[in-house]
Short mmCIF file of N, CA and C in Angstrom, two decimals:
data_model
loop_
_atom_site.label_atom_id
_atom_site.label_comp_id
_atom_site.label_asym_id
_atom_site.label_seq_id
_atom_site.Cartn_x
_atom_site.Cartn_y
_atom_site.Cartn_z
N ALA A 120 -7.63 -8.84 -3.89
CA ALA A 120 -8.68 -9.73 -3.43
C ALA A 120 -9.35 -9.19 -2.18
N ALA A 121 -8.56 -8.58 -1.27
CA ALA A 121 -9.14 -8.03 -0.05
C ALA A 121 -10.10 -6.89 -0.37
N ARG A 122 -9.75 -6.12 -1.39
CA ARG A 122 -10.61 -5.00 -1.79
C ARG A 122 -11.97 -5.51 -2.25
N GLU A 123 -11.97 -6.53 -3.08
CA GLU A 123 -13.22 -7.06 -3.62
C GLU A 123 -14.06 -7.76 -2.56
N SER A 124 -13.41 -8.43 -1.63
CA SER A 124 -14.14 -9.19 -0.62
C SER A 124 -14.58 -8.34 0.56
N GLY A 125 -14.03 -7.13 0.67
CA GLY A 125 -14.38 -6.28 1.80
C GLY A 125 -13.70 -6.71 3.09
N ASP A 126 -12.63 -7.47 2.99
CA ASP A 126 -11.91 -7.98 4.15
C ASP A 126 -10.89 -6.95 4.62
N ALA A 127 -11.27 -6.16 5.63
CA ALA A 127 -10.41 -5.09 6.12
C ALA A 127 -9.13 -5.61 6.75
N VAL A 128 -9.21 -6.73 7.45
CA VAL A 128 -8.02 -7.30 8.09
C VAL A 128 -7.01 -7.72 7.04
N ARG A 129 -7.49 -8.37 6.00
CA ARG A 129 -6.60 -8.81 4.92
C ARG A 129 -5.99 -7.62 4.19
N LEU A 130 -6.79 -6.59 3.94
CA LEU A 130 -6.29 -5.39 3.27
C LEU A 130 -5.23 -4.70 4.13
N ALA A 131 -5.48 -4.59 5.43
CA ALA A 131 -4.51 -3.97 6.32
C ALA A 131 -3.22 -4.77 6.37
N ARG A 132 -3.32 -6.08 6.40
CA ARG A 132 -2.12 -6.94 6.43
C ARG A 132 -1.31 -6.78 5.15
N ALA A 133 -1.98 -6.77 4.00
CA ALA A 133 -1.28 -6.62 2.72
C ALA A 133 -0.62 -5.25 2.64
N ALA A 134 -1.32 -4.21 3.09
CA ALA A 134 -0.75 -2.87 3.06
C ALA A 134 0.46 -2.79 3.99
N HIS A 135 0.38 -3.44 5.14
CA HIS A 135 1.50 -3.45 6.09
C HIS A 135 2.74 -4.11 5.46
N GLU A 136 2.53 -5.24 4.80
CA GLU A 136 3.64 -5.94 4.14
C GLU A 136 4.25 -5.08 3.04
N LEU A 137 3.40 -4.45 2.24
CA LEU A 137 3.89 -3.59 1.17
C LEU A 137 4.63 -2.39 1.73
N LYS A 138 4.14 -1.85 2.84
CA LYS A 138 4.82 -0.71 3.49
C LYS A 138 6.25 -1.08 3.86
N GLY A 139 6.44 -2.26 4.40
CA GLY A 139 7.78 -2.71 4.78
C GLY A 139 8.69 -2.91 3.59
N VAL A 140 8.19 -3.53 2.56
CA VAL A 140 8.99 -3.75 1.35
C VAL A 140 9.37 -2.41 0.72
N ALA A 141 8.41 -1.51 0.65
CA ALA A 141 8.67 -0.20 0.06
C ALA A 141 9.71 0.57 0.87
N ALA A 142 9.62 0.49 2.17
CA ALA A 142 10.60 1.17 3.03
C ALA A 142 11.99 0.59 2.81
N ASN A 143 12.09 -0.71 2.66
CA ASN A 143 13.39 -1.35 2.42
C ASN A 143 13.98 -0.96 1.07
N CYS A 144 13.15 -0.58 0.13
CA CYS A 144 13.61 -0.17 -1.21
C CYS A 144 13.70 1.35 -1.34
N ALA A 145 13.53 2.05 -0.25
CA ALA A 145 13.57 3.52 -0.24
C ALA A 145 12.49 4.15 -1.10
N CYS A 146 11.36 3.49 -1.22
CA CYS A 146 10.21 4.03 -1.95
C CYS A 146 9.30 4.70 -0.92
N GLU A 147 9.69 5.89 -0.50
CA GLU A 147 8.99 6.55 0.60
C GLU A 147 7.54 6.88 0.29
N ALA A 148 7.24 7.31 -0.93
CA ALA A 148 5.86 7.65 -1.28
C ALA A 148 4.97 6.41 -1.20
N VAL A 149 5.48 5.29 -1.66
CA VAL A 149 4.72 4.04 -1.60
C VAL A 149 4.53 3.62 -0.15
N SER A 150 5.58 3.72 0.64
CA SER A 150 5.50 3.34 2.05
C SER A 150 4.48 4.20 2.80
N ARG A 151 4.49 5.50 2.55
CA ARG A 151 3.52 6.40 3.20
C ARG A 151 2.10 6.09 2.77
N ALA A 152 1.91 5.86 1.48
CA ALA A 152 0.57 5.54 0.98
C ALA A 152 0.08 4.22 1.55
N ALA A 153 0.96 3.23 1.64
CA ALA A 153 0.58 1.94 2.21
C ALA A 153 0.23 2.09 3.69
N ASP A 154 0.94 2.95 4.39
CA ASP A 154 0.64 3.21 5.79
C ASP A 154 -0.76 3.79 5.94
N ARG A 155 -1.13 4.71 5.06
CA ARG A 155 -2.47 5.30 5.12
C ARG A 155 -3.54 4.26 4.84
N VAL A 156 -3.29 3.37 3.87
CA VAL A 156 -4.25 2.31 3.57
C VAL A 156 -4.39 1.39 4.79
N GLU A 157 -3.27 1.00 5.36
CA GLU A 157 -3.29 0.13 6.53
C GLU A 157 -4.09 0.77 7.67
N SER A 158 -3.81 2.01 7.97
CA SER A 158 -4.50 2.71 9.06
C SER A 158 -5.99 2.83 8.80
N ALA A 159 -6.35 3.22 7.59
CA ALA A 159 -7.76 3.38 7.26
C ALA A 159 -8.50 2.05 7.31
N ALA A 160 -7.88 1.00 6.79
CA ALA A 160 -8.53 -0.32 6.80
C ALA A 160 -8.73 -0.81 8.23
N ARG A 161 -7.75 -0.60 9.08
CA ARG A 161 -7.85 -1.05 10.48
C ARG A 161 -8.88 -0.25 11.27
N SER A 162 -8.94 1.05 11.03
CA SER A 162 -9.81 1.88 11.86
C SER A 162 -11.21 2.09 11.30
N ARG A 163 -11.33 2.11 9.97
CA ARG A 163 -12.63 2.45 9.38
C ARG A 163 -13.14 1.44 8.37
N GLY A 164 -12.34 0.43 8.02
CA GLY A 164 -12.80 -0.59 7.08
C GLY A 164 -12.43 -0.31 5.64
N VAL A 165 -12.76 -1.26 4.79
CA VAL A 165 -12.37 -1.20 3.38
C VAL A 165 -12.96 0.00 2.65
N PRO A 166 -14.26 0.30 2.79
CA PRO A 166 -14.79 1.44 2.04
C PRO A 166 -14.03 2.75 2.32
N ALA A 167 -13.64 2.95 3.57
CA ALA A 167 -12.91 4.16 3.93
C ALA A 167 -11.49 4.16 3.37
N ALA A 168 -10.93 2.99 3.14
CA ALA A 168 -9.55 2.88 2.66
C ALA A 168 -9.44 3.00 1.14
N LEU A 169 -10.55 3.01 0.42
CA LEU A 169 -10.49 2.99 -1.04
C LEU A 169 -9.80 4.20 -1.64
N ALA A 170 -10.04 5.39 -1.11
CA ALA A 170 -9.36 6.58 -1.64
C ALA A 170 -7.86 6.47 -1.43
N ASP A 171 -7.46 6.00 -0.25
CA ASP A 171 -6.04 5.81 0.03
C ASP A 171 -5.46 4.70 -0.85
N LEU A 172 -6.25 3.70 -1.14
CA LEU A 172 -5.80 2.61 -1.99
C LEU A 172 -5.54 3.12 -3.41
N GLU A 173 -6.37 4.00 -3.90
CA GLU A 173 -6.15 4.58 -5.23
C GLU A 173 -4.83 5.36 -5.26
N GLU A 174 -4.54 6.11 -4.19
CA GLU A 174 -3.28 6.84 -4.11
C GLU A 174 -2.10 5.86 -4.07
N LEU A 175 -2.26 4.77 -3.34
CA LEU A 175 -1.21 3.75 -3.27
C LEU A 175 -0.93 3.17 -4.65
N LEU A 176 -1.97 2.89 -5.40
CA LEU A 176 -1.78 2.34 -6.75
C LEU A 176 -1.04 3.33 -7.65
N ARG A 177 -1.36 4.61 -7.53
CA ARG A 177 -0.65 5.64 -8.32
C ARG A 177 0.82 5.70 -7.89
N SER A 178 1.08 5.62 -6.59
CA SER A 178 2.45 5.64 -6.09
C SER A 178 3.24 4.45 -6.60
N LEU A 179 2.60 3.29 -6.63
CA LEU A 179 3.28 2.09 -7.14
C LEU A 179 3.63 2.25 -8.61
N ALA A 180 2.72 2.81 -9.38
CA ALA A 180 2.97 3.01 -10.81
C ALA A 180 4.17 3.93 -11.02
N GLY A 181 4.29 4.95 -10.18
CA GLY A 181 5.39 5.89 -10.31
C GLY A 181 6.71 5.36 -9.77
N ALA A 182 6.66 4.31 -8.98
CA ALA A 182 7.88 3.77 -8.35
C ALA A 182 8.56 2.71 -9.20
N GLY A 183 8.01 2.38 -10.34
CA GLY A 183 8.57 1.33 -11.18
C GLY A 183 10.07 1.45 -11.43
N PRO A 184 10.55 2.60 -11.90
CA PRO A 184 12.00 2.72 -12.15
C PRO A 184 12.84 2.55 -10.89
N LEU A 185 12.39 3.09 -9.77
CA LEU A 185 13.13 2.97 -8.52
C LEU A 185 13.18 1.50 -8.08
N LEU A 186 12.06 0.81 -8.20
CA LEU A 186 12.02 -0.60 -7.82
C LEU A 186 12.92 -1.44 -8.74
N ALA A 187 12.94 -1.10 -10.02
CA ALA A 187 13.80 -1.85 -10.95
C ALA A 187 15.27 -1.67 -10.58
N ARG A 188 15.65 -0.44 -10.23
CA ARG A 188 17.04 -0.20 -9.80
C ARG A 188 17.35 -0.97 -8.52
N ALA A 189 16.41 -0.99 -7.58
CA ALA A 189 16.62 -1.70 -6.32
C ALA A 189 16.77 -3.20 -6.55
N ALA A 190 16.10 -3.71 -7.59
CA ALA A 190 16.19 -5.13 -7.91
C ALA A 190 17.40 -5.45 -8.77
N GLY A 191 18.15 -4.41 -9.16
CA GLY A 191 19.34 -4.61 -9.96
C GLY A 191 19.07 -4.84 -11.42
N ARG A 192 17.97 -4.32 -11.93
CA ARG A 192 17.61 -4.50 -13.34
C ARG A 192 17.81 -3.23 -14.10
#
C-alpha cells in the first residue's frame, strides 16, 4: 500500500519491521534488502526505493523454505 500511495514514511516503517523479523529468522538476504529499502525510502523517497523494493521481493521469494523451517513447518 505504501508503494502505491507514494508514502515514504510508511514504506520505511514497513521495511524496518520486515528487517527485524528477517534478522530474527536468520534471513540475512531479506534483512539486508529491507535495510536498503528503508534507507532509500527515508533519504530519497518511494521512487528511489523501487529498485531496492524489487530486490527485497526477490529475496522474500527465495526465503520461503528458510521461513517455513523457522516457523516449524
